[in-house]
PDB file of C-alpha atoms in Angstrom:
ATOM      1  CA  UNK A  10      19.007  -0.785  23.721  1.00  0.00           C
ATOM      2  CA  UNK A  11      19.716   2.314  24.527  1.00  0.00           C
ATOM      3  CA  UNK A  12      18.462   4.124  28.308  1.00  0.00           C
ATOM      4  CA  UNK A  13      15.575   6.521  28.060  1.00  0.00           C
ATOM      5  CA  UNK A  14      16.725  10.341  28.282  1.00  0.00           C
ATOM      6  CA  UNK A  15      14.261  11.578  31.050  1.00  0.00           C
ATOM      7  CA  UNK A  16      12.773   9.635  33.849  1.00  0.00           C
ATOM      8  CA  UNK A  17       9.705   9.713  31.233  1.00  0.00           C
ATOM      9  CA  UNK A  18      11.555   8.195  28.491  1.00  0.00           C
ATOM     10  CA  UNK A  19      11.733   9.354  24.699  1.00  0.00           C
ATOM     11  CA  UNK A  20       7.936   7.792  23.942  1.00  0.00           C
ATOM     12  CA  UNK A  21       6.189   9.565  26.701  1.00  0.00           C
ATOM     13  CA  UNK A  22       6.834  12.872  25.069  1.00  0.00           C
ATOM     14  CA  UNK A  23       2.978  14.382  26.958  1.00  0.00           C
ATOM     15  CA  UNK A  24       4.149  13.274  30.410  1.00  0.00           C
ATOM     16  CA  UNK A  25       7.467  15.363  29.676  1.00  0.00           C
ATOM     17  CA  UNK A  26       6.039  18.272  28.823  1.00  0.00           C
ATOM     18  CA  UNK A  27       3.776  18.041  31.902  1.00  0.00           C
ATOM     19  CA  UNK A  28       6.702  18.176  33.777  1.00  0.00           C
ATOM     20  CA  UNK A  29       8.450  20.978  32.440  1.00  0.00           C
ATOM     21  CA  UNK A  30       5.325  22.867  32.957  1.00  0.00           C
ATOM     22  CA  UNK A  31       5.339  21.986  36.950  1.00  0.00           C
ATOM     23  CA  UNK A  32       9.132  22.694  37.323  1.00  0.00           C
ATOM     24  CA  UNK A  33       8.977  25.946  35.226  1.00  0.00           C
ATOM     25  CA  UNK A  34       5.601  27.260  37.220  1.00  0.00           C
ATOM     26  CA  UNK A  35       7.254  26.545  40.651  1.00  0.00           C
ATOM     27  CA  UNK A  36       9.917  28.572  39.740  1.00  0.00           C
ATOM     28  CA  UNK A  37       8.129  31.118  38.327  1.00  0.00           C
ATOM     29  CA  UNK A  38       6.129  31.467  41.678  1.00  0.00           C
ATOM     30  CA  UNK A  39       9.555  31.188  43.650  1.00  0.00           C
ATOM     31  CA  UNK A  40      11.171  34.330  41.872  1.00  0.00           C
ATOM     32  CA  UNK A  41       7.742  35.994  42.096  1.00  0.00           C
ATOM     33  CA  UNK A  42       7.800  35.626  45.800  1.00  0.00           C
ATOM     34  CA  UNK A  43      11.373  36.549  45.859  1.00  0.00           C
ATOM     35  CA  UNK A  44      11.057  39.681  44.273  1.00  0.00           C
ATOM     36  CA  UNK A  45       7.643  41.125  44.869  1.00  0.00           C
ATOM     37  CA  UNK A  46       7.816  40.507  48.838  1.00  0.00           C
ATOM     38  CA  UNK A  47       4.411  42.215  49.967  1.00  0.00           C
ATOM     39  CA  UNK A  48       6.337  43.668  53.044  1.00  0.00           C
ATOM     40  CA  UNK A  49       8.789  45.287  50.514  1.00  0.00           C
ATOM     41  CA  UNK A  50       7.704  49.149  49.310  1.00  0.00           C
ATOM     42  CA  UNK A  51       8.753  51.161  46.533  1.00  0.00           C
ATOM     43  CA  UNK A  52       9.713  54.237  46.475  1.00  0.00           C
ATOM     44  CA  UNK A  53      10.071  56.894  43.976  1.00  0.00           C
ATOM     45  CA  UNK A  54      13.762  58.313  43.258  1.00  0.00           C
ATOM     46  CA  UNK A  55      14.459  61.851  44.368  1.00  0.00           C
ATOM     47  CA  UNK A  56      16.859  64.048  43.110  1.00  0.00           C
ATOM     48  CA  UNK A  57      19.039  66.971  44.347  1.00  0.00           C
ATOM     49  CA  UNK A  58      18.582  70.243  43.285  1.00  0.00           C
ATOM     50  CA  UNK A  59      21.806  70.053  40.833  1.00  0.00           C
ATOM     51  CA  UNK A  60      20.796  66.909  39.113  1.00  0.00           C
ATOM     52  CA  UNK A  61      17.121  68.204  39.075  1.00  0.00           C
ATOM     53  CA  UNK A  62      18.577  71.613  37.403  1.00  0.00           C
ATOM     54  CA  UNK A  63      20.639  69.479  34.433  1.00  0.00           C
ATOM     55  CA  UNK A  64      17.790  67.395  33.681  1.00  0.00           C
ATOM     56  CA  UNK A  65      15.665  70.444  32.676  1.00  0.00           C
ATOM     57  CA  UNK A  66      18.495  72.180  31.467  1.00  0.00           C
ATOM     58  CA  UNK A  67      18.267  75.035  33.946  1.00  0.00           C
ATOM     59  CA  UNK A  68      20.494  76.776  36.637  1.00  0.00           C
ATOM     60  CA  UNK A  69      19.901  76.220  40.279  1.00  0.00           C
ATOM     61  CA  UNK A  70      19.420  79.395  40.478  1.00  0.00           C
ATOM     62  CA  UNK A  71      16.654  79.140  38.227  1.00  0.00           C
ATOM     63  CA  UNK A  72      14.782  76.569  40.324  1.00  0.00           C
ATOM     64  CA  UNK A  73      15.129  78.714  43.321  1.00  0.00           C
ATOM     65  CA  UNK A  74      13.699  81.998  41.378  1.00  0.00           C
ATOM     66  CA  UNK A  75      10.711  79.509  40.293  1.00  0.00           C
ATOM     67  CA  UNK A  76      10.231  77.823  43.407  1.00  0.00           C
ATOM     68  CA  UNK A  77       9.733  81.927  45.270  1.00  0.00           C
ATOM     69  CA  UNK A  78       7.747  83.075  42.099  1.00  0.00           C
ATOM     70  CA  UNK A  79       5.817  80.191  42.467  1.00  0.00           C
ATOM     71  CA  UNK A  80       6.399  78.887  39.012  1.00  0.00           C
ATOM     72  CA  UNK A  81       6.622  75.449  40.116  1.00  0.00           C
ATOM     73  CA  UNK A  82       3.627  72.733  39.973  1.00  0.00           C
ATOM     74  CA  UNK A  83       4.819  70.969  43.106  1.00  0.00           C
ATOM     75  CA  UNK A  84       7.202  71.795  45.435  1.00  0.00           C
ATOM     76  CA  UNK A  85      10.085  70.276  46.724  1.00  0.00           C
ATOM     77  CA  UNK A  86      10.756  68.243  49.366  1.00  0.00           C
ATOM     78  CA  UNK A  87      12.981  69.232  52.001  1.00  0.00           C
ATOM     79  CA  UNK A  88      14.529  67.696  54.972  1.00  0.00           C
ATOM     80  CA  UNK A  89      15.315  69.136  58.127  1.00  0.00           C
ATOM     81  CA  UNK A  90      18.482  71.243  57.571  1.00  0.00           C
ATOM     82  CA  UNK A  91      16.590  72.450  54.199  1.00  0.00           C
ATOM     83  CA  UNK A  92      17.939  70.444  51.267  1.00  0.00           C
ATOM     84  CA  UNK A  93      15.563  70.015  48.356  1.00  0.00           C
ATOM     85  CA  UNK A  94      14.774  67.261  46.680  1.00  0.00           C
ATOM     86  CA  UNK A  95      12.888  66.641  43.307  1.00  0.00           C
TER      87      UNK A  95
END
């Protein structure tokens, strides 16, 4: 005779299934831990003012024009020496 596959054997075919529920839903909870860490915070992406300027299809120039005519919804962000970001 041959040995069972599982440690439930071939007739207990419920018991299995149980199982592989439990193993997959503990390691659906351990990856969920892992990568949604409640200390963790997202951010949004910024762009400089070149890669904001290709994305719209404008100059730089442009954007700076807009940004004294105030053409622009919000503006940039800036750090301290002045850099924009988008």
């Amino acid at each position: 005779m041959k040995e069972p596959l599982t440690q439930f054997g071939i007739n207990n075919a419920s018991s299995l299934m149980k199982a592989f529920h439990q193993v997959g839903n503990t390691a659906l909870n351990d990856l969920l831990k892992l990568y949604s860490a409640p200390e963790d915070r997202k951010t949004l992406r910024t762009w400089g003012i070149k890669e904001a300027s290709a994305m719209i299809g404008r100059t730089e120039q442009s954007l700076r024009t807009l940004e004294k005519e105030g053409g622009v919804f919000y503006p940039p962000l800036k750090d301290n020496r002045g850099k924009r970001y988008y």
